[in-house]
mmCIF file with all atom_site columns, C-alpha atoms in Angstrom:
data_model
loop_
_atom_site.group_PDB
_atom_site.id
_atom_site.type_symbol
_atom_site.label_atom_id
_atom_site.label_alt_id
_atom_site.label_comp_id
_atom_site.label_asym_id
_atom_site.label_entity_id
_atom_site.label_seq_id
_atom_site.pdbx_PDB_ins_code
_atom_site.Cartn_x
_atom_site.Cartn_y
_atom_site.Cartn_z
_atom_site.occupancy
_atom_site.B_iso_or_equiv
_atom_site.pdbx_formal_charge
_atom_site.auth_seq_id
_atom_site.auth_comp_id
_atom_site.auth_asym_id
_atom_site.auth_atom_id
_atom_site.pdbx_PDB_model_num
ATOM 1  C CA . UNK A 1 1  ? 114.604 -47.605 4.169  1.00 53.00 ? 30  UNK A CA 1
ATOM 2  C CA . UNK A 1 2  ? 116.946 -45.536 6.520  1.00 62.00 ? 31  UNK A CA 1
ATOM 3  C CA . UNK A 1 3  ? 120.370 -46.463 6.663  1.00 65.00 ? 32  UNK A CA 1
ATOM 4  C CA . UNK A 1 4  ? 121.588 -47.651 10.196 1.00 67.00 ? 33  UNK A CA 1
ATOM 5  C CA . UNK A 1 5  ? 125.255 -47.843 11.358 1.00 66.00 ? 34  UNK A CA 1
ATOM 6  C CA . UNK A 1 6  ? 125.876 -50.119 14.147 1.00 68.00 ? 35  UNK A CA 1
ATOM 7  C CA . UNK A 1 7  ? 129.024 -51.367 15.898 1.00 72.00 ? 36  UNK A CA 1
ATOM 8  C CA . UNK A 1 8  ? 129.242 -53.916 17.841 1.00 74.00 ? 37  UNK A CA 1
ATOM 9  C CA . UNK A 1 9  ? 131.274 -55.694 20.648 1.00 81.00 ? 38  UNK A CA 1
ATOM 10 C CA . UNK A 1 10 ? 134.208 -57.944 20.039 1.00 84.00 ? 39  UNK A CA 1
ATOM 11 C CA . UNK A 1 11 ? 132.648 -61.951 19.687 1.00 86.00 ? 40  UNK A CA 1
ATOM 12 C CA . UNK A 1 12 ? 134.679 -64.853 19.859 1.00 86.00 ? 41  UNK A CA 1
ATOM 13 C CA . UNK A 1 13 ? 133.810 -67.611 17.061 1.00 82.00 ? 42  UNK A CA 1
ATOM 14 C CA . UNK A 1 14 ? 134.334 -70.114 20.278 1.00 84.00 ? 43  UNK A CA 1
ATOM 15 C CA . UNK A 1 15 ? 131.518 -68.177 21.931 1.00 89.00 ? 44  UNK A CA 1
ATOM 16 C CA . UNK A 1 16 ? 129.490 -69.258 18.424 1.00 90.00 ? 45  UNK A CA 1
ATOM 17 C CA . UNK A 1 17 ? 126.228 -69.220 18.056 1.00 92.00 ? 46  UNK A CA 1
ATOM 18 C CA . UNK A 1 18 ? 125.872 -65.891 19.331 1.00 90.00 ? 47  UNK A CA 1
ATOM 19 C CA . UNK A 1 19 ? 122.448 -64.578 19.681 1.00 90.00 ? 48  UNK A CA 1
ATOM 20 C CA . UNK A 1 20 ? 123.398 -60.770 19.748 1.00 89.00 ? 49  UNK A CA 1
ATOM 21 C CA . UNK A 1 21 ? 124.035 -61.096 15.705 1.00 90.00 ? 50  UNK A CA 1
ATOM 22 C CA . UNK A 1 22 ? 120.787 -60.394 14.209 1.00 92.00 ? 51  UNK A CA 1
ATOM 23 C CA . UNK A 1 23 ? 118.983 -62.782 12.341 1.00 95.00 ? 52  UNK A CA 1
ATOM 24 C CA . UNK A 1 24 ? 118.464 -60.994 9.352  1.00 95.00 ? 53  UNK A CA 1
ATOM 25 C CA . UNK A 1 25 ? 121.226 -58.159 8.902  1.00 93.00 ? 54  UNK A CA 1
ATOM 26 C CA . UNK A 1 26 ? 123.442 -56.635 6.223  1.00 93.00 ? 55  UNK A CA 1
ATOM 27 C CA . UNK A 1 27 ? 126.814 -55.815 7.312  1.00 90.00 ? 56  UNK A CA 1
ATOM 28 C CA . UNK A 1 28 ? 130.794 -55.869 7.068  1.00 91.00 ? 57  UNK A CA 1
ATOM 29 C CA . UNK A 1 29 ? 132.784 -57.316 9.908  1.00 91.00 ? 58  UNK A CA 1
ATOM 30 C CA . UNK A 1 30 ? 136.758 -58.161 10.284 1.00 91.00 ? 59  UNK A CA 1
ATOM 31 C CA . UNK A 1 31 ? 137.993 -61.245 11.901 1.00 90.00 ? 60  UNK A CA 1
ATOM 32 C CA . UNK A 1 32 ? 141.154 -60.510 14.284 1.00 88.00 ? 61  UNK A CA 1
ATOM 33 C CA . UNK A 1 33 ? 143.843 -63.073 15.655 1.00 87.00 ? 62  UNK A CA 1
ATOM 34 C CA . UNK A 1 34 ? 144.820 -61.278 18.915 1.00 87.00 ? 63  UNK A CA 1
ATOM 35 C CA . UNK A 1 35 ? 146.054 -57.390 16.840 1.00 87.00 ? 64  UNK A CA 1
ATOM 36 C CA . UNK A 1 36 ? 146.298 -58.882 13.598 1.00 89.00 ? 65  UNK A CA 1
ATOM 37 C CA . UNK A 1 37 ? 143.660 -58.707 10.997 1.00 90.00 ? 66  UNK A CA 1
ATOM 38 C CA . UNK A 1 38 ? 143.163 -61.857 9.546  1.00 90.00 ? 67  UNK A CA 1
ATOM 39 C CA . UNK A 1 39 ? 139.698 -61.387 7.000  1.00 92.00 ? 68  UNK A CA 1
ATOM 40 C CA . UNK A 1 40 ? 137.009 -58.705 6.054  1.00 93.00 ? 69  UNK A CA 1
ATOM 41 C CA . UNK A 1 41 ? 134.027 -59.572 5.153  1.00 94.00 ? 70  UNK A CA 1
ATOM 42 C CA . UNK A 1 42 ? 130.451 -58.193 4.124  1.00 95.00 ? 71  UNK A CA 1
ATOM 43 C CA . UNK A 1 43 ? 127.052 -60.164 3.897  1.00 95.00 ? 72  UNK A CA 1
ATOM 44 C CA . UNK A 1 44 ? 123.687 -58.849 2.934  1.00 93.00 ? 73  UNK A CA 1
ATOM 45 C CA . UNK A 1 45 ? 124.140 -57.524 0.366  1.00 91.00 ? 74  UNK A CA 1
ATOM 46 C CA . UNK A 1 46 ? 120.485 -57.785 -1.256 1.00 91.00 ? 75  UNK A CA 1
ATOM 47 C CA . UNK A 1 47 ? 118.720 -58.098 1.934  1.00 90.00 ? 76  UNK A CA 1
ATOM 48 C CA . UNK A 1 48 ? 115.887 -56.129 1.009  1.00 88.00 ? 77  UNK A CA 1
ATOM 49 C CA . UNK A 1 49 ? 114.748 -59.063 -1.181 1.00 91.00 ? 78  UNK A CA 1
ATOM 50 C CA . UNK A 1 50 ? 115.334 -61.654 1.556  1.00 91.00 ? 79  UNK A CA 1
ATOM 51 C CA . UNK A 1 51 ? 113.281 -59.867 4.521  1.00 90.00 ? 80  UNK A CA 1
ATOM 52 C CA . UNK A 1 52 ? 111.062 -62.597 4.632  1.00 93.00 ? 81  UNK A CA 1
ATOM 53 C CA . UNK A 1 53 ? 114.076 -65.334 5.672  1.00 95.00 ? 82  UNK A CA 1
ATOM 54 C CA . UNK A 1 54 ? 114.622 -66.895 8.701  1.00 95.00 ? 83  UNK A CA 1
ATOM 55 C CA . UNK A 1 55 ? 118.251 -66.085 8.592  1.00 95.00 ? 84  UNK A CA 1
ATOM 56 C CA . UNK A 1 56 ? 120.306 -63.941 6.386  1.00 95.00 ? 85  UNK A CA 1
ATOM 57 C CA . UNK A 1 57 ? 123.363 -62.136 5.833  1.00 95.00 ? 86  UNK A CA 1
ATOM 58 C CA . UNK A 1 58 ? 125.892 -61.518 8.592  1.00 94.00 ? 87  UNK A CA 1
ATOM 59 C CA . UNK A 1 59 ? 124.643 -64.631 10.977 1.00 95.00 ? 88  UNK A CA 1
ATOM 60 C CA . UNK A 1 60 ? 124.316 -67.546 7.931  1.00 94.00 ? 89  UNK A CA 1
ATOM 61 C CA . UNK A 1 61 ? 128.058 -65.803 6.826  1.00 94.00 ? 90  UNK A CA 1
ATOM 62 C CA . UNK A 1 62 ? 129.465 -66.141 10.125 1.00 94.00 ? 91  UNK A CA 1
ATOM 63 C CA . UNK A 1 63 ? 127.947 -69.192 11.009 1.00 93.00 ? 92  UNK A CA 1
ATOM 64 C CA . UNK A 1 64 ? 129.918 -70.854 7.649  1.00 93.00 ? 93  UNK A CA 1
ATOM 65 C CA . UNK A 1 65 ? 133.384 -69.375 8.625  1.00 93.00 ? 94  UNK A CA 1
ATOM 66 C CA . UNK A 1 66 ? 132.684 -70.364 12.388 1.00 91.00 ? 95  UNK A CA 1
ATOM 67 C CA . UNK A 1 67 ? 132.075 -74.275 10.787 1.00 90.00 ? 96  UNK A CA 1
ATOM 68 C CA . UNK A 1 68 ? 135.508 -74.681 9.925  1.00 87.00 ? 97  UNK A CA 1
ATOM 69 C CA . UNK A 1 69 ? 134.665 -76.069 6.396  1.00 88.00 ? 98  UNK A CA 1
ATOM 70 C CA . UNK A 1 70 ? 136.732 -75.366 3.668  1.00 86.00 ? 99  UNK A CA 1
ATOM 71 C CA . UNK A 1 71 ? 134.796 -76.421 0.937  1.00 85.00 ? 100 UNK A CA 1
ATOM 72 C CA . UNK A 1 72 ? 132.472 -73.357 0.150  1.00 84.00 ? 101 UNK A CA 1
ATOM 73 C CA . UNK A 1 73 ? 133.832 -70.551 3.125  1.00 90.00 ? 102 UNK A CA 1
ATOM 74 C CA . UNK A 1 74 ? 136.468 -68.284 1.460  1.00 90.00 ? 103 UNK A CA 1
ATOM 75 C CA . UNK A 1 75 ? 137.306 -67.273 5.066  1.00 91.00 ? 104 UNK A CA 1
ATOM 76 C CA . UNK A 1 76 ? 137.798 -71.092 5.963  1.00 91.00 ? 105 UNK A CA 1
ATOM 77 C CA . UNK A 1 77 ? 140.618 -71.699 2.909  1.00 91.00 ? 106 UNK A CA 1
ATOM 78 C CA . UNK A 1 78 ? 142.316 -68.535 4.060  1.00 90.00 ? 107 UNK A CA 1
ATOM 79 C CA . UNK A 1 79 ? 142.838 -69.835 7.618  1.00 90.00 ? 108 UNK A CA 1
ATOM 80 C CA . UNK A 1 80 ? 143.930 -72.935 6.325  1.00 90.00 ? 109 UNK A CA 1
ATOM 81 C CA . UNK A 1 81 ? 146.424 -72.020 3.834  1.00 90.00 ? 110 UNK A CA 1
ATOM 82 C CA . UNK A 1 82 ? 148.139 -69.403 6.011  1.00 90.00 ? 111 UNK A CA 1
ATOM 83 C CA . UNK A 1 83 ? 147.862 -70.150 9.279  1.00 90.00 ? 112 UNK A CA 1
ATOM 84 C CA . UNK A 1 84 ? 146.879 -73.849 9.747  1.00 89.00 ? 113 UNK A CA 1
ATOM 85 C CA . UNK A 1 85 ? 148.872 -75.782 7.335  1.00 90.00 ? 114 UNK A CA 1
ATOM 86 C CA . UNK A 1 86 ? 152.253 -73.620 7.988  1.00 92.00 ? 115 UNK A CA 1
ATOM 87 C CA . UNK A 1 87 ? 152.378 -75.408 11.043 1.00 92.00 ? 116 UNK A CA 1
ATOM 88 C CA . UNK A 1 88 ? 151.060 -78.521 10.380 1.00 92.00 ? 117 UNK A CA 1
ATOM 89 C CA . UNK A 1 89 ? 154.032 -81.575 10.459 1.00 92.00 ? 118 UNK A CA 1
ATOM 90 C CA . UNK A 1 90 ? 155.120 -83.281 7.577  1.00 91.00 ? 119 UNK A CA 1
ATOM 91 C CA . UNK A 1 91 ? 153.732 -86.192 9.062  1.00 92.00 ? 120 UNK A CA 1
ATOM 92 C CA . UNK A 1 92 ? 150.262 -84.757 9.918  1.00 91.00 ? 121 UNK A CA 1
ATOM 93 C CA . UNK A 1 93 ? 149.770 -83.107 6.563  1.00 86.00 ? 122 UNK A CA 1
ATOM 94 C CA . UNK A 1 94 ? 148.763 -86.095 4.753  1.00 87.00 ? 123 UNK A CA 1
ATOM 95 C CA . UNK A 1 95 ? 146.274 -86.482 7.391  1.00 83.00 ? 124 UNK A CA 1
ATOM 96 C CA . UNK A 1 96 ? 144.918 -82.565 6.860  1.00 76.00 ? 125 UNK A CA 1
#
């Protein structure tokens, strides 16, 4: 198998789904908040063993931080900790 390098355009997670992200694809990808960097991130990493999927890698990765869960999504508890919850209220963090 060749190795291919691709970069691609900025997406939006409010654009989300996006059908330009491959449905099977290994890759790393950084999450910005206007110039700051907020997460890296890499998925695929045994995708020659999971050809045969549906969906793997960079789209089922991106589709769980664009969910907003926390429970399971690294990305998710990251954005919650440090930038969601520093400005939640007093009175609204019991309701977090």
């Amino acid at each position: 198998m060749q190795n291919k390098i691709k970069f691609s355009p900025i997406f939006r997670f409010s654009d989300w789904p996006n059908t330009a992200i491959p449905s099977v694809a290994a890759g790393v990808y950084a999450i910005w908040q206007d110039n700051n960097l907020i997460y890296c991130g890499m998925s695929g990493r045994e995708i020659e063993k999971n050809q045969h999927k549906k969906k793997y890698g960079l789209v089922t990765r991106l589709h769980s931080h664009a969910s907003g869960r926390l429970s399971g999504d690294q990305f998710c508890v990251y954005v919650a900790n440090r930038i969601v919850i520093p400005k939640v209220s007093k009175k609204q963090l019991p309701l977090f």
